[in-house]
mmCIF file of C-alpha atoms and ligand atoms in Angstrom:
data_model
loop_
_atom_site.group_PDB
_atom_site.id
_atom_site.type_symbol
_atom_site.label_atom_id
_atom_site.label_comp_id
_atom_site.label_asym_id
_atom_site.label_seq_id
_atom_site.Cartn_x
_atom_site.Cartn_y
_atom_site.Cartn_z
ATOM 1 C CA MET X 817 -53.448 -102.754 30.196
ATOM 2 C CA LYS X 818 -53.670 -105.184 26.750
ATOM 3 C CA GLU X 819 -55.654 -108.779 27.751
ATOM 4 C CA SER X 820 -52.434 -111.356 27.703
ATOM 5 C CA VAL X 821 -52.781 -114.708 28.570
ATOM 6 C CA LEU X 822 -49.703 -116.684 31.175
ATOM 7 C CA VAL X 823 -47.901 -118.941 29.745
ATOM 8 C CA THR X 824 -46.074 -120.615 32.524
ATOM 9 C CA GLY X 825 -43.730 -123.396 31.527
ATOM 10 C CA GLY X 826 -42.956 -121.217 27.513
ATOM 11 C CA ALA X 827 -39.569 -121.359 27.306
ATOM 12 C CA GLY X 828 -40.158 -125.345 26.868
ATOM 13 C CA PHE X 829 -40.866 -127.671 24.225
ATOM 14 C CA ILE X 830 -44.147 -127.015 24.030
ATOM 15 C CA GLY X 831 -44.605 -123.783 25.194
ATOM 16 C CA SER X 832 -42.597 -122.380 23.567
ATOM 17 C CA HIS X 833 -44.441 -123.176 20.281
ATOM 18 C CA THR X 834 -47.452 -122.937 22.061
ATOM 19 C CA THR X 835 -46.199 -119.179 22.570
ATOM 20 C CA VAL X 836 -45.614 -117.983 18.713
ATOM 21 C CA GLU X 837 -48.956 -119.350 17.674
ATOM 22 C CA LEU X 838 -50.872 -117.759 20.560
ATOM 23 C CA VAL X 839 -49.312 -113.937 19.237
ATOM 24 C CA GLU X 840 -50.082 -115.024 15.520
ATOM 25 C CA ALA X 841 -53.720 -115.884 16.176
ATOM 26 C CA GLY X 842 -53.367 -112.296 18.070
ATOM 27 C CA PHE X 843 -52.922 -112.976 21.469
ATOM 28 C CA GLY X 844 -51.136 -110.913 24.188
ATOM 29 C CA VAL X 845 -48.618 -113.188 25.755
ATOM 30 C CA VAL X 846 -46.041 -113.137 29.183
ATOM 31 C CA ILE X 847 -43.845 -115.879 29.150
ATOM 32 C CA ALA X 848 -43.121 -116.802 32.791
ATOM 33 C CA ASP X 849 -40.611 -119.574 33.141
ATOM 34 C CA ASN X 850 -37.121 -120.697 35.857
ATOM 35 C CA LEU X 851 -35.008 -122.027 33.299
ATOM 36 C CA SER X 852 -34.653 -125.414 34.917
ATOM 37 C CA ASN X 853 -35.411 -126.949 32.017
ATOM 38 C CA ALA X 854 -34.946 -124.801 29.138
ATOM 39 C CA GLU X 855 -32.772 -121.703 27.553
ATOM 40 C CA LEU X 856 -33.446 -118.325 27.480
ATOM 41 C CA SER X 857 -32.848 -119.082 23.821
ATOM 42 C CA ALA X 858 -35.503 -120.733 23.488
ATOM 43 C CA VAL X 859 -37.689 -117.095 24.664
ATOM 44 C CA GLU X 860 -34.894 -114.790 22.756
ATOM 45 C CA ASN X 861 -36.126 -117.226 19.067
ATOM 46 C CA VAL X 862 -40.274 -117.373 20.341
ATOM 47 C CA ARG X 863 -39.574 -113.138 19.254
ATOM 48 C CA LYS X 864 -37.291 -113.388 16.746
ATOM 49 C CA ILE X 865 -40.143 -115.691 14.811
ATOM 50 C CA THR X 866 -43.494 -113.318 15.528
ATOM 51 C CA GLY X 867 -41.366 -110.541 14.907
ATOM 52 C CA GLN X 868 -42.633 -108.814 18.960
ATOM 53 C CA GLU X 869 -40.296 -108.569 22.128
ATOM 54 C CA ILE X 870 -42.898 -111.231 23.993
ATOM 55 C CA PRO X 871 -42.519 -110.556 27.851
ATOM 56 C CA PHE X 872 -40.646 -112.811 29.807
ATOM 57 C CA GLU X 873 -40.455 -112.781 33.945
ATOM 58 C CA GLU X 874 -38.170 -115.322 35.401
ATOM 59 C CA VAL X 875 -39.982 -116.523 37.867
ATOM 60 C CA ASP X 876 -40.185 -120.437 39.912
ATOM 61 C CA CYS X 877 -44.593 -121.038 39.825
ATOM 62 C CA CYS X 878 -43.758 -122.856 43.195
ATOM 63 C CA CYS X 879 -42.834 -119.264 45.657
ATOM 64 C CA TYR X 880 -46.308 -117.561 46.085
ATOM 65 C CA GLU X 881 -45.508 -114.853 46.544
ATOM 66 C CA ASP X 882 -42.775 -113.364 43.375
ATOM 67 C CA PHE X 883 -45.452 -115.708 41.070
ATOM 68 C CA GLU X 884 -48.216 -113.416 43.077
ATOM 69 C CA LYS X 885 -46.057 -110.444 41.354
ATOM 70 C CA LEU X 886 -47.351 -111.390 37.704
ATOM 71 C CA PHE X 887 -50.848 -111.349 38.488
ATOM 72 C CA LEU X 888 -50.006 -107.905 40.759
ATOM 73 C CA LYS X 889 -47.950 -106.873 37.238
ATOM 74 C CA TYR X 890 -50.269 -107.856 34.420
ATOM 75 C CA LYS X 891 -54.102 -107.929 33.461
ATOM 76 C CA PHE X 892 -54.278 -112.209 32.371
ATOM 77 C CA ASN X 893 -57.762 -113.427 30.807
ATOM 78 C CA SER X 894 -55.848 -116.875 30.796
ATOM 79 C CA VAL X 895 -53.083 -119.352 32.113
ATOM 80 C CA ILE X 896 -51.782 -122.240 30.408
ATOM 81 C CA HIS X 897 -49.801 -123.848 32.734
ATOM 82 C CA PHE X 898 -46.257 -126.154 31.129
ATOM 83 C CA ALA X 899 -44.764 -125.416 34.690
ATOM 84 C CA ALA X 900 -44.200 -128.993 35.675
ATOM 85 C CA SER X 901 -41.028 -131.728 35.587
ATOM 86 C CA LYS X 902 -41.615 -134.874 32.957
ATOM 87 C CA ALA X 903 -39.122 -137.175 32.815
ATOM 88 C CA VAL X 904 -40.752 -140.221 34.233
ATOM 89 C CA GLY X 905 -37.125 -141.937 35.098
ATOM 90 C CA GLU X 906 -36.330 -138.617 37.294
ATOM 91 C CA SER X 907 -39.521 -138.854 38.839
ATOM 92 C CA VAL X 908 -39.268 -142.537 40.006
ATOM 93 C CA ALA X 909 -35.711 -141.229 41.745
ATOM 94 C CA GLU X 910 -36.958 -138.004 42.825
ATOM 95 C CA PRO X 911 -40.889 -138.561 43.614
ATOM 96 C CA LEU X 912 -40.855 -135.624 46.319
ATOM 97 C CA GLN X 913 -38.891 -132.966 43.325
ATOM 98 C CA TYR X 914 -41.556 -134.014 41.041
ATOM 99 C CA TYR X 915 -44.468 -133.584 44.022
ATOM 100 C CA ARG X 916 -44.123 -130.231 45.277
ATOM 101 C CA ASN X 917 -43.182 -129.292 42.526
ATOM 102 C CA ASN X 918 -46.110 -130.750 40.074
ATOM 103 C CA LEU X 919 -48.608 -129.776 41.749
ATOM 104 C CA GLY X 920 -47.126 -127.366 44.448
ATOM 105 C CA SER X 921 -46.709 -124.619 41.119
ATOM 106 C CA PHE X 922 -50.387 -126.626 39.364
ATOM 107 C CA MET X 923 -52.470 -125.450 43.262
ATOM 108 C CA ASN X 924 -49.779 -122.018 42.873
ATOM 109 C CA VAL X 925 -52.198 -121.009 39.472
ATOM 110 C CA LEU X 926 -55.219 -121.806 40.365
ATOM 111 C CA GLU X 927 -55.151 -119.927 44.006
ATOM 112 C CA LEU X 928 -53.367 -116.972 42.108
ATOM 113 C CA MET X 929 -56.473 -117.023 39.852
ATOM 114 C CA LYS X 930 -58.814 -117.831 42.121
ATOM 115 C CA GLU X 931 -56.889 -114.504 43.766
ATOM 116 C CA HIS X 932 -56.877 -112.197 41.006
ATOM 117 C CA GLY X 933 -60.191 -113.098 38.474
ATOM 118 C CA VAL X 934 -58.344 -115.068 35.864
ATOM 119 C CA GLU X 935 -61.291 -117.129 35.249
ATOM 120 C CA ASN X 936 -59.535 -120.002 32.603
ATOM 121 C CA ILE X 937 -56.900 -122.614 32.419
ATOM 122 C CA VAL X 938 -55.482 -124.379 30.378
ATOM 123 C CA PHE X 939 -53.671 -127.283 32.052
ATOM 124 C CA SER X 940 -50.849 -129.897 30.585
ATOM 125 C CA SER X 941 -51.655 -133.435 30.883
ATOM 126 C CA SER X 942 -50.897 -136.724 29.586
ATOM 127 C CA ALA X 943 -51.892 -140.060 28.000
ATOM 128 C CA THR X 944 -49.960 -141.229 30.385
ATOM 129 C CA VAL X 945 -53.158 -141.739 32.407
ATOM 130 C CA TYR X 946 -54.519 -144.235 30.845
ATOM 131 C CA GLY X 947 -51.136 -146.248 30.873
ATOM 132 C CA GLN X 948 -51.692 -149.104 28.753
ATOM 133 C CA PRO X 949 -55.462 -149.245 28.170
ATOM 134 C CA ASP X 950 -57.974 -153.044 27.508
ATOM 135 C CA LYS X 951 -59.429 -151.132 24.870
ATOM 136 C CA LEU X 952 -57.307 -149.395 22.211
ATOM 137 C CA PRO X 953 -57.808 -146.605 20.509
ATOM 138 C CA THR X 954 -58.201 -144.681 24.130
ATOM 139 C CA THR X 955 -61.365 -141.990 24.398
ATOM 140 C CA GLU X 956 -61.419 -139.315 26.950
ATOM 141 C CA GLN X 957 -64.342 -141.472 28.913
ATOM 142 C CA THR X 958 -61.312 -144.796 29.220
ATOM 143 C CA PRO X 959 -60.340 -145.502 32.829
ATOM 144 C CA ARG X 960 -57.435 -143.546 33.454
ATOM 145 C CA GLN X 961 -54.846 -146.347 35.423
ATOM 146 C CA PRO X 962 -53.044 -146.461 38.323
ATOM 147 C CA ALA X 963 -50.074 -144.400 37.635
ATOM 148 C CA THR X 964 -46.849 -145.837 36.423
ATOM 149 C CA SER X 965 -44.454 -143.133 37.820
ATOM 150 C CA PRO X 966 -44.850 -140.152 40.294
ATOM 151 C CA TYR X 967 -44.647 -138.681 36.863
ATOM 152 C CA GLY X 968 -47.826 -140.260 35.379
ATOM 153 C CA ASN X 969 -49.530 -140.093 38.906
ATOM 154 C CA THR X 970 -48.161 -135.668 39.417
ATOM 155 C CA LYS X 971 -51.181 -135.697 35.677
ATOM 156 C CA GLN X 972 -53.684 -138.250 37.693
ATOM 157 C CA ILE X 973 -53.496 -135.841 41.125
ATOM 158 C CA CYS X 974 -53.708 -131.979 38.723
ATOM 159 C CA GLU X 975 -56.353 -133.529 36.680
ATOM 160 C CA ASP X 976 -58.301 -133.939 39.858
ATOM 161 C CA VAL X 977 -57.453 -130.737 41.404
ATOM 162 C CA LEU X 978 -58.796 -129.275 38.495
ATOM 163 C CA ARG X 979 -61.993 -130.761 38.511
ATOM 164 C CA ASP X 980 -62.759 -130.357 42.262
ATOM 165 C CA SER X 981 -61.815 -127.249 41.728
ATOM 166 C CA ILE X 982 -63.723 -126.096 39.576
ATOM 167 C CA ALA X 983 -66.781 -127.756 40.542
ATOM 168 C CA ALA X 984 -65.873 -125.439 44.394
ATOM 169 C CA TYR X 985 -64.586 -121.763 42.510
ATOM 170 C CA ALA X 986 -67.927 -120.384 40.276
ATOM 171 C CA GLY X 987 -65.556 -118.273 38.629
ATOM 172 C CA ILE X 988 -62.450 -120.765 37.260
ATOM 173 C CA LYS X 989 -62.986 -123.268 33.857
ATOM 174 C CA GLY X 990 -60.866 -125.613 32.449
ATOM 175 C CA ILE X 991 -59.527 -127.925 29.564
ATOM 176 C CA ALA X 992 -57.084 -130.231 30.681
ATOM 177 C CA LEU X 993 -55.013 -131.546 27.071
ATOM 178 C CA ARG X 994 -53.567 -135.004 27.033
ATOM 179 C CA TYR X 995 -51.304 -135.055 24.655
ATOM 180 C CA PHE X 996 -49.844 -138.282 23.580
ATOM 181 C CA ASN X 997 -46.179 -138.054 22.160
ATOM 182 C CA PRO X 998 -45.061 -135.050 21.084
ATOM 183 C CA ILE X 999 -42.720 -135.080 18.777
ATOM 184 C CA GLY X 1000 -40.585 -131.994 15.535
ATOM 185 C CA ALA X 1001 -40.059 -128.548 15.547
ATOM 186 C CA HIS X 1002 -41.572 -125.278 14.138
ATOM 187 C CA PRO X 1003 -39.806 -125.216 10.502
ATOM 188 C CA SER X 1004 -38.200 -122.272 10.843
ATOM 189 C CA ALA X 1005 -36.561 -124.788 12.920
ATOM 190 C CA LEU X 1006 -35.152 -121.788 15.460
ATOM 191 C CA ILE X 1007 -37.223 -123.240 18.901
ATOM 192 C CA GLY X 1008 -37.657 -127.367 19.412
ATOM 193 C CA GLU X 1009 -36.636 -129.769 21.759
ATOM 194 C CA LEU X 1010 -34.148 -129.353 23.729
ATOM 195 C CA PRO X 1011 -33.321 -132.348 26.386
ATOM 196 C CA LYS X 1012 -31.219 -132.160 29.071
ATOM 197 C CA GLY X 1013 -28.278 -134.365 29.012
ATOM 198 C CA VAL X 1014 -29.491 -137.644 27.838
ATOM 199 C CA PRO X 1015 -32.571 -138.231 25.592
ATOM 200 C CA SER X 1016 -34.930 -140.168 27.523
ATOM 201 C CA ASN X 1017 -37.444 -140.157 24.804
ATOM 202 C CA LEU X 1018 -37.520 -140.932 21.389
ATOM 203 C CA VAL X 1019 -37.304 -138.537 18.191
ATOM 204 C CA PRO X 1020 -34.338 -136.251 19.731
ATOM 205 C CA PHE X 1021 -32.564 -139.994 20.745
ATOM 206 C CA ILE X 1022 -33.116 -139.869 17.214
ATOM 207 C CA THR X 1023 -32.432 -136.935 16.330
ATOM 208 C CA GLN X 1024 -28.607 -136.867 18.013
ATOM 209 C CA THR X 1025 -27.579 -140.109 16.867
ATOM 210 C CA ALA X 1026 -27.655 -138.799 13.360
ATOM 211 C CA ALA X 1027 -25.526 -136.064 14.241
ATOM 212 C CA GLY X 1028 -23.399 -138.218 16.027
ATOM 213 C CA ILE X 1029 -23.763 -137.247 18.883
ATOM 214 C CA ARG X 1030 -24.516 -140.654 21.105
ATOM 215 C CA LYS X 1031 -23.234 -143.421 19.121
ATOM 216 C CA GLU X 1032 -26.616 -145.724 18.278
ATOM 217 C CA LEU X 1033 -30.213 -146.165 19.248
ATOM 218 C CA SER X 1034 -31.125 -149.305 21.785
ATOM 219 C CA VAL X 1035 -34.320 -149.645 20.193
ATOM 220 C CA PHE X 1036 -36.893 -151.106 23.408
ATOM 221 C CA GLY X 1037 -38.336 -153.818 22.891
ATOM 222 C CA ASP X 1038 -39.035 -155.821 20.141
ATOM 223 C CA ASP X 1039 -40.717 -158.617 21.145
ATOM 224 C CA TYR X 1040 -44.607 -157.107 22.069
ATOM 225 C CA ASN X 1041 -48.013 -158.144 20.864
ATOM 226 C CA THR X 1042 -47.249 -155.779 17.788
ATOM 227 C CA PRO X 1043 -46.944 -156.310 13.582
ATOM 228 C CA ASP X 1044 -43.375 -155.600 14.060
ATOM 229 C CA GLY X 1045 -42.716 -156.236 18.134
ATOM 230 C CA SER X 1046 -42.007 -152.372 19.288
ATOM 231 C CA CYS X 1047 -43.947 -150.559 20.637
ATOM 232 C CA LEU X 1048 -46.686 -148.093 19.231
ATOM 233 C CA ARG X 1049 -46.593 -143.865 20.276
ATOM 234 C CA ASP X 1050 -48.820 -141.553 18.689
ATOM 235 C CA TYR X 1051 -46.328 -139.088 17.354
ATOM 236 C CA ILE X 1052 -48.621 -135.396 17.217
ATOM 237 C CA ASP X 1053 -46.451 -132.773 16.080
ATOM 238 C CA VAL X 1054 -45.870 -129.826 18.237
ATOM 239 C CA VAL X 1055 -46.956 -127.568 16.369
ATOM 240 C CA ASP X 1056 -50.193 -128.876 15.689
ATOM 241 C CA LEU X 1057 -50.095 -129.582 19.586
ATOM 242 C CA ALA X 1058 -49.555 -126.038 19.854
ATOM 243 C CA LYS X 1059 -53.243 -125.239 17.538
ATOM 244 C CA ALA X 1060 -55.064 -127.287 19.977
ATOM 245 C CA HIS X 1061 -53.701 -124.839 23.351
ATOM 246 C CA VAL X 1062 -55.178 -121.467 21.099
ATOM 247 C CA VAL X 1063 -58.361 -123.493 19.884
ATOM 248 C CA ALA X 1064 -58.748 -124.491 23.915
ATOM 249 C CA VAL X 1065 -58.153 -120.570 25.061
ATOM 250 C CA ASN X 1066 -60.678 -119.686 22.423
ATOM 251 C CA ARG X 1067 -63.043 -121.505 23.338
ATOM 252 C CA MET X 1068 -63.414 -120.707 26.291
ATOM 253 C CA ILE X 1069 -62.763 -116.703 25.883
ATOM 254 C CA GLN X 1070 -66.133 -117.648 24.360
ATOM 255 C CA ASN X 1071 -67.773 -119.543 27.076
ATOM 256 C CA LYS X 1072 -67.867 -122.340 24.449
ATOM 257 C CA GLY X 1073 -68.090 -124.842 26.011
ATOM 258 C CA LYS X 1074 -70.432 -127.774 26.431
ATOM 259 C CA ALA X 1075 -68.873 -127.760 30.736
ATOM 260 C CA ARG X 1076 -67.234 -125.471 32.899
ATOM 261 C CA TYR X 1077 -64.228 -128.923 33.276
ATOM 262 C CA GLU X 1078 -63.859 -130.713 29.801
ATOM 263 C CA ILE X 1079 -61.210 -133.163 29.019
ATOM 264 C CA PHE X 1080 -59.199 -133.724 25.397
ATOM 265 C CA ASN X 1081 -56.784 -136.377 24.089
ATOM 266 C CA ILE X 1082 -54.745 -134.223 21.963
ATOM 267 C CA GLY X 1083 -52.918 -136.786 18.946
ATOM 268 C CA THR X 1084 -53.361 -138.049 15.688
ATOM 269 C CA GLY X 1085 -55.512 -140.816 16.118
ATOM 270 C CA LYS X 1086 -52.581 -142.568 13.961
ATOM 271 C CA PRO X 1087 -50.324 -146.113 15.938
ATOM 272 C CA THR X 1088 -46.515 -145.848 14.263
ATOM 273 C CA SER X 1089 -44.141 -148.520 15.736
ATOM 274 C CA VAL X 1090 -40.405 -147.046 17.752
ATOM 275 C CA LEU X 1091 -38.921 -149.180 13.786
ATOM 276 C CA GLU X 1092 -41.405 -148.069 11.768
ATOM 277 C CA LEU X 1093 -40.327 -144.014 12.425
ATOM 278 C CA VAL X 1094 -36.466 -144.339 12.802
ATOM 279 C CA ASN X 1095 -37.339 -145.992 9.405
ATOM 280 C CA ALA X 1096 -39.242 -143.597 7.927
ATOM 281 C CA PHE X 1097 -37.111 -140.178 9.741
ATOM 282 C CA GLU X 1098 -34.408 -142.007 7.736
ATOM 283 C CA ARG X 1099 -36.326 -142.184 4.998
ATOM 284 C CA VAL X 1100 -37.126 -138.855 4.449
ATOM 285 C CA ASN X 1101 -33.814 -137.863 5.543
ATOM 286 C CA GLY X 1102 -31.263 -139.007 3.816
ATOM 287 C CA VAL X 1103 -29.213 -140.486 6.555
ATOM 288 C CA GLN X 1104 -28.566 -143.312 9.087
ATOM 289 C CA VAL X 1105 -29.685 -144.422 12.391
ATOM 290 C CA PRO X 1106 -27.945 -147.175 13.476
ATOM 291 C CA HIS X 1107 -29.817 -148.924 16.408
ATOM 292 C CA LYS X 1108 -29.955 -152.147 17.942
ATOM 293 C CA ILE X 1109 -32.848 -154.120 19.513
ATOM 294 C CA VAL X 1110 -31.884 -154.303 23.806
ATOM 295 C CA GLY X 1111 -34.317 -156.061 26.028
ATOM 296 C CA ARG X 1112 -37.915 -153.884 27.313
ATOM 297 C CA ARG X 1113 -37.582 -150.734 29.789
ATOM 298 C CA PRO X 1114 -39.680 -151.877 32.953
ATOM 299 C CA GLY X 1115 -42.264 -148.768 32.846
ATOM 300 C CA ASP X 1116 -43.657 -148.502 29.342
ATOM 301 C CA VAL X 1117 -46.851 -149.374 27.599
ATOM 302 C CA GLU X 1118 -47.557 -152.023 24.887
ATOM 303 C CA ALA X 1119 -48.835 -149.533 22.618
ATOM 304 C CA VAL X 1120 -51.160 -146.017 23.433
ATOM 305 C CA TRP X 1121 -52.511 -143.919 20.877
ATOM 306 C CA ALA X 1122 -55.771 -141.509 20.923
ATOM 307 C CA ASP X 1123 -59.199 -141.299 19.366
ATOM 308 C CA THR X 1124 -59.347 -137.722 18.268
ATOM 309 C CA THR X 1125 -63.107 -137.368 17.505
ATOM 310 C CA LEU X 1126 -63.994 -135.058 20.085
ATOM 311 C CA ALA X 1127 -61.068 -132.850 19.550
ATOM 312 C CA ASN X 1128 -62.644 -132.649 15.710
ATOM 313 C CA THR X 1129 -65.754 -132.310 16.296
ATOM 314 C CA GLU X 1130 -66.173 -130.429 18.629
ATOM 315 C CA LEU X 1131 -63.336 -128.679 19.702
ATOM 316 C CA GLY X 1132 -62.530 -128.617 15.752
ATOM 317 C CA TRP X 1133 -59.149 -129.664 15.895
ATOM 318 C CA LYS X 1134 -57.073 -132.078 13.676
ATOM 319 C CA ALA X 1135 -53.757 -132.862 13.588
ATOM 320 C CA GLU X 1136 -52.357 -131.793 10.512
ATOM 321 C CA ARG X 1137 -48.712 -132.425 10.002
ATOM 322 C CA THR X 1138 -48.321 -135.023 8.414
ATOM 323 C CA LEU X 1139 -44.949 -137.663 10.506
ATOM 324 C CA ASP X 1140 -42.465 -137.160 7.413
ATOM 325 C CA GLN X 1141 -42.658 -133.799 7.651
ATOM 326 C CA THR X 1142 -42.529 -133.687 11.072
ATOM 327 C CA LEU X 1143 -39.787 -135.730 11.030
ATOM 328 C CA ALA X 1144 -38.169 -133.707 8.554
ATOM 329 C CA SER X 1145 -38.705 -130.647 11.328
ATOM 330 C CA ALA X 1146 -36.781 -132.775 14.331
ATOM 331 C CA TRP X 1147 -34.524 -132.636 11.982
ATOM 332 C CA ALA X 1148 -34.026 -129.201 10.828
ATOM 333 C CA TRP X 1149 -33.705 -128.375 14.808
ATOM 334 C CA GLU X 1150 -31.622 -130.644 15.195
ATOM 335 C CA LYS X 1151 -29.285 -129.740 12.228
ATOM 336 C CA HIS X 1152 -29.588 -125.631 13.121
ATOM 337 C CA LEU X 1153 -28.527 -126.639 16.474
ATOM 338 C CA ARG X 1154 -25.501 -128.553 15.879
ATOM 339 C CA ASN X 1155 -24.204 -126.732 12.735
ATOM 340 C CA ILE X 1156 -24.398 -129.281 10.267
ATOM 341 C CA LYS X 1157 -25.712 -128.031 6.730
HETATM 342 C C1 WQD A 184 -41.931 -144.020 22.834
HETATM 343 C C2 WQD A 184 -41.371 -145.202 22.502
HETATM 344 C C3 WQD A 184 -39.719 -146.735 24.486
HETATM 345 C C4 WQD A 184 -36.322 -144.396 23.377
HETATM 346 C C5 WQD A 184 -43.137 -140.297 27.778
HETATM 347 C C6 WQD A 184 -43.558 -140.111 28.486
HETATM 348 C C7 WQD A 184 -45.191 -139.012 28.276
HETATM 349 C C8 WQD A 184 -44.296 -137.531 27.585
HETATM 350 C C9 WQD A 184 -43.432 -138.514 26.206
HETATM 351 C C10 WQD A 184 -43.653 -136.037 28.793
HETATM 352 C C11 WQD A 184 -41.329 -146.365 23.810
HETATM 353 C C12 WQD A 184 -39.217 -146.683 22.588
HETATM 354 C C13 WQD A 184 -37.298 -144.438 23.716
HETATM 355 C C14 WQD A 184 -34.703 -145.100 23.126
HETATM 356 C C15 WQD A 184 -36.599 -147.151 22.983
HETATM 357 N N1 WQD A 184 -43.247 -137.487 28.845
HETATM 358 N N2 WQD A 184 -37.498 -145.830 23.354
HETATM 359 N N3 WQD A 184 -35.794 -145.853 22.885
HETATM 360 O O1 WQD A 184 -42.236 -142.564 27.385
HETATM 361 O O2 WQD A 184 -43.825 -143.276 25.283
HETATM 362 O O3 WQD A 184 -44.171 -141.431 26.491
HETATM 363 O O4 WQD A 184 -42.533 -138.752 26.984
HETATM 364 O O5 WQD A 184 -43.371 -135.132 27.457
HETATM 365 O O6 WQD A 184 -46.060 -138.732 29.334
HETATM 366 O O7 WQD A 184 -45.239 -141.081 29.186
HETATM 367 O O8 WQD A 184 -42.124 -141.237 25.244
HETATM 368 O O9 WQD A 184 -40.389 -140.787 23.403
HETATM 369 O O10 WQD A 184 -40.058 -142.032 25.902
HETATM 370 O O11 WQD A 184 -40.886 -143.327 24.471
HETATM 371 O O12 WQD A 184 -37.206 -147.463 22.526
HETATM 372 O O13 WQD A 184 -34.211 -144.619 23.513
HETATM 373 O O14 WQD A 184 -40.256 -145.182 22.214
HETATM 374 O O15 WQD A 184 -39.219 -147.631 24.942
HETATM 375 O O16 WQD A 184 -41.770 -147.221 23.053
HETATM 376 P P1 WQD A 184 -43.002 -142.146 26.617
HETATM 377 P P2 WQD A 184 -41.022 -141.981 24.621
#
């Protein structure tokens, strides 16, 4: 039986792009997803892009019995765990749903890895664990701040669960990738971000405004202590981010890690403001994005971007796509979704 990588949440935004890169790097992949925040069309389009009939299992990772069936049916050498709820605002309104889903699914993954001898895991973590860092750019040693949302707290707790599980169970090693702000879409424009309802994230709101679905973008504050007053973030192309997961899995399979638990910042190392991003989007795509300045959004940090030295030197990974290319891919995806020529 071919060894495979289990990608939980593999029908989602980052999971689908990572599956494409894994398959194109020669890995066998099994996608597991409960489709609570993803469409089956994403799996079909991943198959179209790769030309491979990648197995898809509709399963809730929180249901141990159902989830275990996958570990009996397939032989996995590694797991990449994306399956989680990820809307910051929703997590404030529904904390129990977030703790149950994000912690329950992750603990099931680790338990099943332990029971079925699966050694390697890549955990989808987030720069949100840094909160508003005292010093910028953030390195992996930058202290984590108390989480400002249940979503962010689940990321911190899962990192600690991973750390302690690796320390206790000799058969498991892991890498946590702390994503900054993933944006963009696959060059084929067949997969991309599919937010449900009104997007809370910036780039899908921009693309939907440019497509006329949203009337106007609200820029949440221009009175921050930044060059143009709007918040600074590190916008990382989703394909570059996906490639980082392939590098991380290979590092563990080839036992190249410096430790059994490693953490890497995955970003571009470049800060971009909200207004810079809006202007770049309009320039690159030749479209207007009607926008107005409104008040700050509660919970937003003023500025956060990555020091990517460790990922660049240790992983040998670096973001390659330019912001212009990424914003062009985001628009191409939106046009594909809305049948805009
Ligand atoms: C970016 C900037 C907003 C929308 C969160 C999570 C992170 C990850 C990505 C899951 C901010 C501004 C946004 C809008 C705006 N989560 N903005 N108008 O908050 O940096 O990160 O999402 O994958 O873990 O913390 O991303 O895209 O929501 O906001 O002005 O309509 O855009 O104020 O400065 P954020 P975001």
